[in-house]
Short mmCIF file of C-alpha atoms in Angstrom, two decimals:
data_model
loop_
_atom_site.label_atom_id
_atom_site.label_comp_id
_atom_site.label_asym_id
_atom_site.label_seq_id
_atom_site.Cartn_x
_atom_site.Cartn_y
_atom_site.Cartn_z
CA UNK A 1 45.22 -69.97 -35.33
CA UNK A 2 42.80 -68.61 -37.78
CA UNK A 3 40.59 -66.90 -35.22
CA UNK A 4 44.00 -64.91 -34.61
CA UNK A 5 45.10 -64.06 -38.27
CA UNK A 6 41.46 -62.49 -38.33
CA UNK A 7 41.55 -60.62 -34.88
CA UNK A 8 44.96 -59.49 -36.55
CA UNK A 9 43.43 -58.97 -40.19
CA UNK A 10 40.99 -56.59 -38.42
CA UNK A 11 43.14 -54.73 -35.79
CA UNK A 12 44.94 -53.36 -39.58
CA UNK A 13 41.87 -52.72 -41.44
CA UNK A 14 39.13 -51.50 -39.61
CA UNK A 15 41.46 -48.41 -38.78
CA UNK A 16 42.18 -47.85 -42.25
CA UNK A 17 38.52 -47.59 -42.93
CA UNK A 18 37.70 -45.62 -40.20
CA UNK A 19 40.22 -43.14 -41.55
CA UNK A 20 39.02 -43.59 -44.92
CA UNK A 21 35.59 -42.27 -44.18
CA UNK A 22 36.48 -39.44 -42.48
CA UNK A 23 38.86 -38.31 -45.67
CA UNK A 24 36.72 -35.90 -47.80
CA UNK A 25 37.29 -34.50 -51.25
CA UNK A 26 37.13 -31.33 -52.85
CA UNK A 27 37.83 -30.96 -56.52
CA UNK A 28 38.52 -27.22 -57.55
CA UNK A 29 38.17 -27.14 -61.56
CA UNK A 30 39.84 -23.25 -63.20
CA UNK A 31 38.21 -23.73 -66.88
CA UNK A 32 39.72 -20.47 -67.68
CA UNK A 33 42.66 -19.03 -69.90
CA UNK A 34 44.04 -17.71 -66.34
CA UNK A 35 46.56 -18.66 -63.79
CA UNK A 36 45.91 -18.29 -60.14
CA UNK A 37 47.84 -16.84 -57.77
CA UNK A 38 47.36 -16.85 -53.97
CA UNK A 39 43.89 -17.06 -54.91
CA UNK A 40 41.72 -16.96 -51.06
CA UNK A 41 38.93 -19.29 -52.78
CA UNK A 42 35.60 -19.61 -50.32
CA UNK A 43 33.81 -23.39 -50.08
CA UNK A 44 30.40 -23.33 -48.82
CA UNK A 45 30.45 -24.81 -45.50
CA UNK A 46 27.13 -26.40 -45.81
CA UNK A 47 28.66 -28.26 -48.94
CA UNK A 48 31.21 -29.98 -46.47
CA UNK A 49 28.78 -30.72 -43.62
CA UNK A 50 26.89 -32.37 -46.13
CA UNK A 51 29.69 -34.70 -47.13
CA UNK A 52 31.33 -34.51 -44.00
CA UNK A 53 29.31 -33.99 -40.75
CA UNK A 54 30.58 -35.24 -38.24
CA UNK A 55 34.06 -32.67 -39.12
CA UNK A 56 35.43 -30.92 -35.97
CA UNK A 57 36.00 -27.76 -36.43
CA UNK A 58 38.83 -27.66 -33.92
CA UNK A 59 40.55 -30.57 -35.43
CA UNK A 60 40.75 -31.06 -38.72
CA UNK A 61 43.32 -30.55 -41.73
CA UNK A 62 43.22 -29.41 -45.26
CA UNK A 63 45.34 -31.67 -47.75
CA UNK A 64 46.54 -30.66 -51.20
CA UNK A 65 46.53 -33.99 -52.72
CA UNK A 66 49.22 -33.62 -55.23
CA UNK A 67 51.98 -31.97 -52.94
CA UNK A 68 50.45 -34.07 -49.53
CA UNK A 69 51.00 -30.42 -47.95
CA UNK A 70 48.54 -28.49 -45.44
CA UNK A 71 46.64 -26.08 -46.93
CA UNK A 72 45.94 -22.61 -45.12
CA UNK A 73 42.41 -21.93 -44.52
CA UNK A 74 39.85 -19.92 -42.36
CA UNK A 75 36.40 -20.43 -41.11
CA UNK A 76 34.44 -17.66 -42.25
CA UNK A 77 31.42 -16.55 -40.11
CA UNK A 78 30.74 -12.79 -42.04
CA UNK A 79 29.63 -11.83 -39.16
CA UNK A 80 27.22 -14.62 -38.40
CA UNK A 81 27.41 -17.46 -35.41
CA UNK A 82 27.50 -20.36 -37.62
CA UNK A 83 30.49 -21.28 -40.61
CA UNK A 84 29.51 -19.72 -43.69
CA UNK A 85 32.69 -20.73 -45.71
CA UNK A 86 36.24 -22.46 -45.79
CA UNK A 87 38.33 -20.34 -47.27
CA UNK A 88 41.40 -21.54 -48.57
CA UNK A 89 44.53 -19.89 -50.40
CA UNK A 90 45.59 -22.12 -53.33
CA UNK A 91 47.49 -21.71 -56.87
CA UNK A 92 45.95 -23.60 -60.10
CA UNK A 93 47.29 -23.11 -63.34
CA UNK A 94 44.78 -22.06 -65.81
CA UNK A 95 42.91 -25.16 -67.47
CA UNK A 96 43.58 -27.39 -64.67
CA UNK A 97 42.11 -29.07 -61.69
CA UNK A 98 42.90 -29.35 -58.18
CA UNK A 99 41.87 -31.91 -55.24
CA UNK A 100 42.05 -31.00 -52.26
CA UNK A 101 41.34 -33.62 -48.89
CA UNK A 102 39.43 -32.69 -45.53
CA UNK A 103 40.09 -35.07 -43.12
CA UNK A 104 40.78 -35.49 -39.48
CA UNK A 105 44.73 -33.73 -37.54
CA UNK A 106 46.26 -31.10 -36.01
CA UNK A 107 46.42 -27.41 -38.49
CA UNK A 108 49.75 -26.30 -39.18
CA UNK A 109 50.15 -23.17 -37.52
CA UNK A 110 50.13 -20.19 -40.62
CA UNK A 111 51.13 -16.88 -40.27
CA UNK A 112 47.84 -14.66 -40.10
CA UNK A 113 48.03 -13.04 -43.91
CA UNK A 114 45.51 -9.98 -43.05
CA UNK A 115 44.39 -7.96 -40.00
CA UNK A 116 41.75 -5.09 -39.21
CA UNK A 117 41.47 -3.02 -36.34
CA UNK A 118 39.69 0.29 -34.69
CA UNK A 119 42.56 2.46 -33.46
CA UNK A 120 40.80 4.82 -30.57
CA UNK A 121 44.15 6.22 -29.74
CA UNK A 122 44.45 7.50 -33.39
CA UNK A 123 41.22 9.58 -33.67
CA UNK A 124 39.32 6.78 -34.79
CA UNK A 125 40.71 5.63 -37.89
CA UNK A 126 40.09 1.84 -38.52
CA UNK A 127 43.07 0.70 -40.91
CA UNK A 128 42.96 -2.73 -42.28
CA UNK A 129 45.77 -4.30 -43.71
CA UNK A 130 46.94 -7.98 -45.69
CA UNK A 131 50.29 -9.28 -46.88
CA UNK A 132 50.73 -6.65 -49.89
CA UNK A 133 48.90 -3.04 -48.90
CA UNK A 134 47.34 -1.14 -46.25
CA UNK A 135 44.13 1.09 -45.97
CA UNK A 136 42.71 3.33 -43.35
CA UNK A 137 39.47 4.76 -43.17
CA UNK A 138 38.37 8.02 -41.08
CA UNK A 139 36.33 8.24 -38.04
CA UNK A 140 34.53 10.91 -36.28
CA UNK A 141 36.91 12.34 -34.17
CA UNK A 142 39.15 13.54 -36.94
CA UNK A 143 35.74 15.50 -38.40
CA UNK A 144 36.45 19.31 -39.19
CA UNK A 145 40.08 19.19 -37.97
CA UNK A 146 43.18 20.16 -39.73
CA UNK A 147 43.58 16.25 -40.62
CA UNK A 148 40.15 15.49 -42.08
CA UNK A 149 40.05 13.85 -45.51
CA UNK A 150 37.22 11.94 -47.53
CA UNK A 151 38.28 9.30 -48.94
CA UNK A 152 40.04 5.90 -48.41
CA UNK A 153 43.82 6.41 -47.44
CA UNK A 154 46.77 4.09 -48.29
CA UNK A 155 49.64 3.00 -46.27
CA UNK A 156 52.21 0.97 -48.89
CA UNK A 157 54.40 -1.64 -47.95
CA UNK A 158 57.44 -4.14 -48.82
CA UNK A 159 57.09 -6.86 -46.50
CA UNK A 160 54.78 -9.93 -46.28
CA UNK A 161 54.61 -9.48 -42.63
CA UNK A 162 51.66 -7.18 -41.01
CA UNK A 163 52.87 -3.89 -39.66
CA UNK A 164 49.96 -2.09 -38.63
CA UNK A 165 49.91 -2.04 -35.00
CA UNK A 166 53.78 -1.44 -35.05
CA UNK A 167 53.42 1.74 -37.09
CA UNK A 168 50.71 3.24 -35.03
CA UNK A 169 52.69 2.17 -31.79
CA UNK A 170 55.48 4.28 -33.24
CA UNK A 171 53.97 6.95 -34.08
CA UNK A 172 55.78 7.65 -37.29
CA UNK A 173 54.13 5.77 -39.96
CA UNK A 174 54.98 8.85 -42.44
CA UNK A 175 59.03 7.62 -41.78
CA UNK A 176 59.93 4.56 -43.79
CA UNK A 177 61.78 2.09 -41.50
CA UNK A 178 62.23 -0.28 -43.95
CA UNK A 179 58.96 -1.76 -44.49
CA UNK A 180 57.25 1.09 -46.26
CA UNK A 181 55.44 4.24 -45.13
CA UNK A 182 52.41 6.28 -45.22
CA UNK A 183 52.87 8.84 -47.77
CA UNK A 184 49.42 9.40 -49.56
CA UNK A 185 47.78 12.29 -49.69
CA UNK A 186 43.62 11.76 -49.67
CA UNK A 187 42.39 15.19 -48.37
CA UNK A 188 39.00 16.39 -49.29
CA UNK A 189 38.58 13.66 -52.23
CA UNK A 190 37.43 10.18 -52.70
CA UNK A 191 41.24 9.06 -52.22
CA UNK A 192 41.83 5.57 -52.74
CA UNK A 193 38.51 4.43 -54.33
CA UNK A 194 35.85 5.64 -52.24
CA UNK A 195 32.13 6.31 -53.03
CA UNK A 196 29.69 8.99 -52.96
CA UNK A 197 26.34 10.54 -54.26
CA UNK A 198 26.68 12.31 -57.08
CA UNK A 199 23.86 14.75 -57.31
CA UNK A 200 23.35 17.32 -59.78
CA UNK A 201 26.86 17.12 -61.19
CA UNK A 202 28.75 16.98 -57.88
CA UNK A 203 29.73 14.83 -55.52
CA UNK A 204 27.94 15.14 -52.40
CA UNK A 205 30.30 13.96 -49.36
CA UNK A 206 29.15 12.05 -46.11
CA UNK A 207 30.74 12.65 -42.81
CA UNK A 208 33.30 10.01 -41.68
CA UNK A 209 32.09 6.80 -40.37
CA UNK A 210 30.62 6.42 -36.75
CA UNK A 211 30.42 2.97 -36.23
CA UNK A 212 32.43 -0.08 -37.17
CA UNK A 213 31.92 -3.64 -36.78
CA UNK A 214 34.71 -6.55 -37.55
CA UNK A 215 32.96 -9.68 -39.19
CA UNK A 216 36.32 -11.93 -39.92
CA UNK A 217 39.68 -11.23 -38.94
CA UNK A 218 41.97 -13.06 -40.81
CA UNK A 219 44.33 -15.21 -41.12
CA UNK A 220 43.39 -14.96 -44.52
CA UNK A 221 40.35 -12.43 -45.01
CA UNK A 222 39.34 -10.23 -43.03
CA UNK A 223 36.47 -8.06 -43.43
CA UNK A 224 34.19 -5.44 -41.59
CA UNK A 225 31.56 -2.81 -41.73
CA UNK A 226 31.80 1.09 -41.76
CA UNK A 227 28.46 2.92 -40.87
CA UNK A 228 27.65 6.49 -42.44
CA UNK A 229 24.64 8.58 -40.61
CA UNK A 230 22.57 10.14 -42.61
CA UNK A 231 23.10 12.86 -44.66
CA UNK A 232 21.96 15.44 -47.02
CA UNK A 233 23.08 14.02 -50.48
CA UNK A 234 21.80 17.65 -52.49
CA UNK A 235 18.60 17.37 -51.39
CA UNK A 236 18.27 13.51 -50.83
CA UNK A 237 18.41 12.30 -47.61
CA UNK A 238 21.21 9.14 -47.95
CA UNK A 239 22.37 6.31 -45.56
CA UNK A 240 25.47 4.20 -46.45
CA UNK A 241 26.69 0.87 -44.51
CA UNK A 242 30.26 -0.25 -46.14
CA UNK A 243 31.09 -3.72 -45.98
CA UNK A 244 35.25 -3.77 -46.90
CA UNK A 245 37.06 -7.58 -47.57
CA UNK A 246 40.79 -7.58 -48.25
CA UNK A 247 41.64 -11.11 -49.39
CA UNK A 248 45.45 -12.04 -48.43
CA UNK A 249 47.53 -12.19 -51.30
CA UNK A 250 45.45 -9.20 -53.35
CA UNK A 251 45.92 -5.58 -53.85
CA UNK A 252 42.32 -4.96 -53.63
CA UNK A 253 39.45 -4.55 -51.23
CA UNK A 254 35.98 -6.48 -52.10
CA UNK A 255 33.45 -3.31 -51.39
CA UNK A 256 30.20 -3.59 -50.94
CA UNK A 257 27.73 -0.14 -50.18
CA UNK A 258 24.46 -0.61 -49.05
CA UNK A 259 22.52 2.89 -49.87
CA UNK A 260 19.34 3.65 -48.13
CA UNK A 261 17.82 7.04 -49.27
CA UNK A 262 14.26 8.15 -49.76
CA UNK A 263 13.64 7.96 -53.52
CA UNK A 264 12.58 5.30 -55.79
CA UNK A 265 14.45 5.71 -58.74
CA UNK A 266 18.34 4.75 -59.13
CA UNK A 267 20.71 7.07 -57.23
CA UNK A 268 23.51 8.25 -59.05
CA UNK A 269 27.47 7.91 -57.31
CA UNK A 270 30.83 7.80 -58.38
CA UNK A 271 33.69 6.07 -57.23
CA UNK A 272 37.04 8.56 -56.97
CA UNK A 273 41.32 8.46 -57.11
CA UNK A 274 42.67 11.49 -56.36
CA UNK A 275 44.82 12.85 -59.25
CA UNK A 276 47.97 14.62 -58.42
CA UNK A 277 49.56 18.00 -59.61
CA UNK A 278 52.34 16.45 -61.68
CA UNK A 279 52.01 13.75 -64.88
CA UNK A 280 50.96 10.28 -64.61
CA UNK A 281 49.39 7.49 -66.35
CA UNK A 282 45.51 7.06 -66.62
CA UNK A 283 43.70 4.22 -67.83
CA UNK A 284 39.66 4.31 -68.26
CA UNK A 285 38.04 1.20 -69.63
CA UNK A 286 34.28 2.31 -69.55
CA UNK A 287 33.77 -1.06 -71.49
CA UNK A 288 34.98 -3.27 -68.79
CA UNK A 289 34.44 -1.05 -65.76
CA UNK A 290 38.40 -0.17 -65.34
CA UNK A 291 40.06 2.46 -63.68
CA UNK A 292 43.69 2.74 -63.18
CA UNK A 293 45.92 5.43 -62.20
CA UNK A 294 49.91 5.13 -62.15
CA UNK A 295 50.96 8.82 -59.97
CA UNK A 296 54.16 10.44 -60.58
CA UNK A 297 56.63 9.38 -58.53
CA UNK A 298 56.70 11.15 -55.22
CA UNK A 299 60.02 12.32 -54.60
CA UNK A 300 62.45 9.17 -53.01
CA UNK A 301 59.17 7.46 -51.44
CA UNK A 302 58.37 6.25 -55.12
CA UNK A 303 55.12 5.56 -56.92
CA UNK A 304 51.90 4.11 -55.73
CA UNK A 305 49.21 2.73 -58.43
CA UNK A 306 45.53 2.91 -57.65
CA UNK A 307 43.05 0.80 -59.39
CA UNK A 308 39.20 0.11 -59.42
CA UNK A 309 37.15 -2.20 -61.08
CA UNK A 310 32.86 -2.13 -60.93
CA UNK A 311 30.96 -4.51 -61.35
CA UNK A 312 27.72 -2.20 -62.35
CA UNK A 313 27.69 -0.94 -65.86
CA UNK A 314 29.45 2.42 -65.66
CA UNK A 315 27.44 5.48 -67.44
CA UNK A 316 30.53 7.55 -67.71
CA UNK A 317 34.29 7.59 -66.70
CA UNK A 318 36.10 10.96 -66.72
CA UNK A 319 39.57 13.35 -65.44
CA UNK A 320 38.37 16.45 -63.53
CA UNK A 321 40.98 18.81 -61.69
CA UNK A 322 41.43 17.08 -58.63
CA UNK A 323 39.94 13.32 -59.55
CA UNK A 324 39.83 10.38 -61.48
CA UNK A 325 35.66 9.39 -61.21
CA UNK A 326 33.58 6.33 -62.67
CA UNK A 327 29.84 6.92 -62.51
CA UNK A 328 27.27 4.19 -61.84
CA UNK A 329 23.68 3.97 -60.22
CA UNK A 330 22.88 2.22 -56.97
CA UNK A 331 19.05 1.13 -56.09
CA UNK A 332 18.23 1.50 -52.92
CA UNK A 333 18.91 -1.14 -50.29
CA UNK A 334 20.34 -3.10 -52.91
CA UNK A 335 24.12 -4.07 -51.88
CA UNK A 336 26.58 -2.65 -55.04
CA UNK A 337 30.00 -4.31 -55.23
CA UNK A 338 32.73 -3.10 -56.76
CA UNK A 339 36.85 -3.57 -55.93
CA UNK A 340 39.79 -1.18 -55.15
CA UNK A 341 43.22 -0.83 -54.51
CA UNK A 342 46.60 0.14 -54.42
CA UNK A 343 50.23 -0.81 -55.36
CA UNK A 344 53.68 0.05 -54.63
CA UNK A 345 56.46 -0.13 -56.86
CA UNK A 346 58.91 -0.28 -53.48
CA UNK A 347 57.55 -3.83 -53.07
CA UNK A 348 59.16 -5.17 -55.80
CA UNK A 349 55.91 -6.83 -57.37
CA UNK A 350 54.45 -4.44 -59.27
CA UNK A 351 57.50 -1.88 -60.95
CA UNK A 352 55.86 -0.18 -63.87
CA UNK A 353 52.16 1.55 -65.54
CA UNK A 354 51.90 -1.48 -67.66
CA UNK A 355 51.97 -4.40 -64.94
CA UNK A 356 49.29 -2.24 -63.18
CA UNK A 357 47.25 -2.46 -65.98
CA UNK A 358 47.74 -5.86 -66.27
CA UNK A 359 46.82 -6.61 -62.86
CA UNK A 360 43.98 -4.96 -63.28
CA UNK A 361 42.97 -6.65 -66.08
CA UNK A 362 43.56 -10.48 -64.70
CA UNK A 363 42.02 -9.47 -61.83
CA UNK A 364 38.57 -8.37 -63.64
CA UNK A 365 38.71 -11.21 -65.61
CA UNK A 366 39.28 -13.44 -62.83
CA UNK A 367 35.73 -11.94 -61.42
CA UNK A 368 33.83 -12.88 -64.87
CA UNK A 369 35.72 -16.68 -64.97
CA UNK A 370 34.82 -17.59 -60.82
CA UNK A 371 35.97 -21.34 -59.80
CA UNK A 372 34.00 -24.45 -60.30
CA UNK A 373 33.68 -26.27 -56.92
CA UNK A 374 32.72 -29.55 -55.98
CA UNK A 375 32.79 -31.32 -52.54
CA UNK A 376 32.14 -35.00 -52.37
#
């Protein structure tokens, strides 16, 4: 009879250990003044392999420990054949922890929150989009047409859902159907926060990109690379590789350039919005590396904000007739990263100058206070 209770005793048990070692823990600690938003937070996959190797990749869940709810997340690879990171997509109120568990199941299936893509049939733009904004960038096909333009363009929008492909499939993304439009204006400027060479007081242009390569593609970052041949940078001979992340739930793109050019001293380059004809609002914090720019609204399509933020001292910050500019200095070969991006009051999120700002200014703050993380 005893020999039975214990059979019995270990049929119960030795499953609930078995589970229990295959349950991991990570702690995510916000020691800063700051709440956290649809933050896309990235956990060093070697971190969990250490705790946790014998994880399958294929099967396995993320827990938030308070609510017992899945949490989204995303193998990131950057590019690489082996995990560099699990991101995940959490709130955590400032001053305040969070545990999260990694253990064994079947992900929830989550809507993909961001999406990048080469679009041949479009004269080889690559747009990029996630659950707030869109970008495109310009490829070589559109070089020294009527169309050209320089600098990053913007496609706004008011739904959570990605629209990308169905715009270009229409072939009217300058016609809001009801989840926004493109009606931006880049032309031959830095547009939406792109970079250039500035040499001898002006900014010396590239051609559009010629190659492209997608890293990660969502469901909750996706990022990829933009190539720029060489070019003559006023006498310099420069060659840029841009690495662009958009984050799901942010209205700004992670940028990092990768110069190569044949001097030894710093290269000077600024980082551009286009400034329009009529009135708007203008905010340059040299201290803190902050550029915004609220346009005039634009007729019924409303009013788009465009932001930057370095991460590089800036030397100078300044208005000219067609541009707002923030100069820096890049070494070469060494990666600079610095973020941009765009809002649209249409969405509902962000209605006024002042919000913008304030974005802005949680979101560079956010950069200097980073997560503490902790896998055991």
């Amino acid at each position: 009879m005893k020999l039975i209770k214990l059979h019995f005793l270990l049929a119960f048990v030795l499953p609930l250990m078995a589970m229990a070692q295959v349950k991991k823990s990570i702690s995510i600690h916000n020691n800063s003044a700051l709440d956290r938003k649809e933050s896309v937070t990235a956990i060093k996959w070697a971190a969990v392999l250490s705790s946790f190797p014998q994880i399958d990749t294929a099967n396995f869940v993320v827990i938030n420990a308070n609510t017992k709810k899945q949490v989204p997340y995303q193998l990131e690879h950057h590019g690489n054949r082996s995990i560099q990171n699990l991101l995940v997509q959490i709130d955590i109120k400032a001053k305040s922890s969070l545990r999260l568990l990694i253990q064994k199941g079947k992900p929830e299936a989550f809507a993909s929150k961001t999406y990048a893509r080469y679009v041949p049939e479009r004269l080889d733009d690559f747009a990029w989009e996630n659950d707030k904004i869109a970008f495109r960038a310009y490829g070589k096909a559109l070089e020294k047409t009527e169309g050209d333009a320089y600098g990053y363009d913007v496609w706004v929008k008011r739904t959570n859902k990605l629209v990308l492909n169905d715009r270009y499939k229409r072939n009217e993304y300058h016609i809001d159907h009801g989840d926004g439009l493109d009606y931006y204006h880049v032309g031959y400027t830095l547009g939406a926060g792109n970079m250039a060479p500035y040499i001898k007081d002006t900014i010396r242009y590239s051609a559009n990109y010629h190659q492209w390569k997608i890293l990660d593609n969502g469901p909750l970052r996706s990022t990829f690379q933009l190539v720029y041949d060489t070019w003559n940078a006023g006498g310099i001979k420069v060659k840029a590789v841009k690495t662009i992340s958009l984050d799901a739930g942010s209205q700004l793109n992670k940028i990092e350039n990768s110069y190569t050019f044949d001097q030894n001293e710093p290269m000077p380059v600024v980082v551009g919005i286009i400034r329009r004809e009529k009135q708007g609002i203008i905010s340059l914090n040299e201290q803190q590396g902050i550029m915004g720019y609220w346009e005039p609204a634009f007729d019924k399509e409303g009013t788009t904000g465009l932001g930057t933020i370095l991460t590089t001292p800036a030397k100078t910050m300044w208005v000219s007739k067609e541009q707002l500019l923030a100069k820096t200095t890049v070494t070469n070969k060494e990666p600079i990263i610095y973020y941009s991006g765009a809002c649209w009051d249409k969405a509902g999120k962000i209605t006024t100058a002042k919000q913008w700002m304030d974005y802005l200014n949680h979101f560079n703050e956010e950069l200097k206070n980073p997560l503490i993380i902790s896998v055991k």
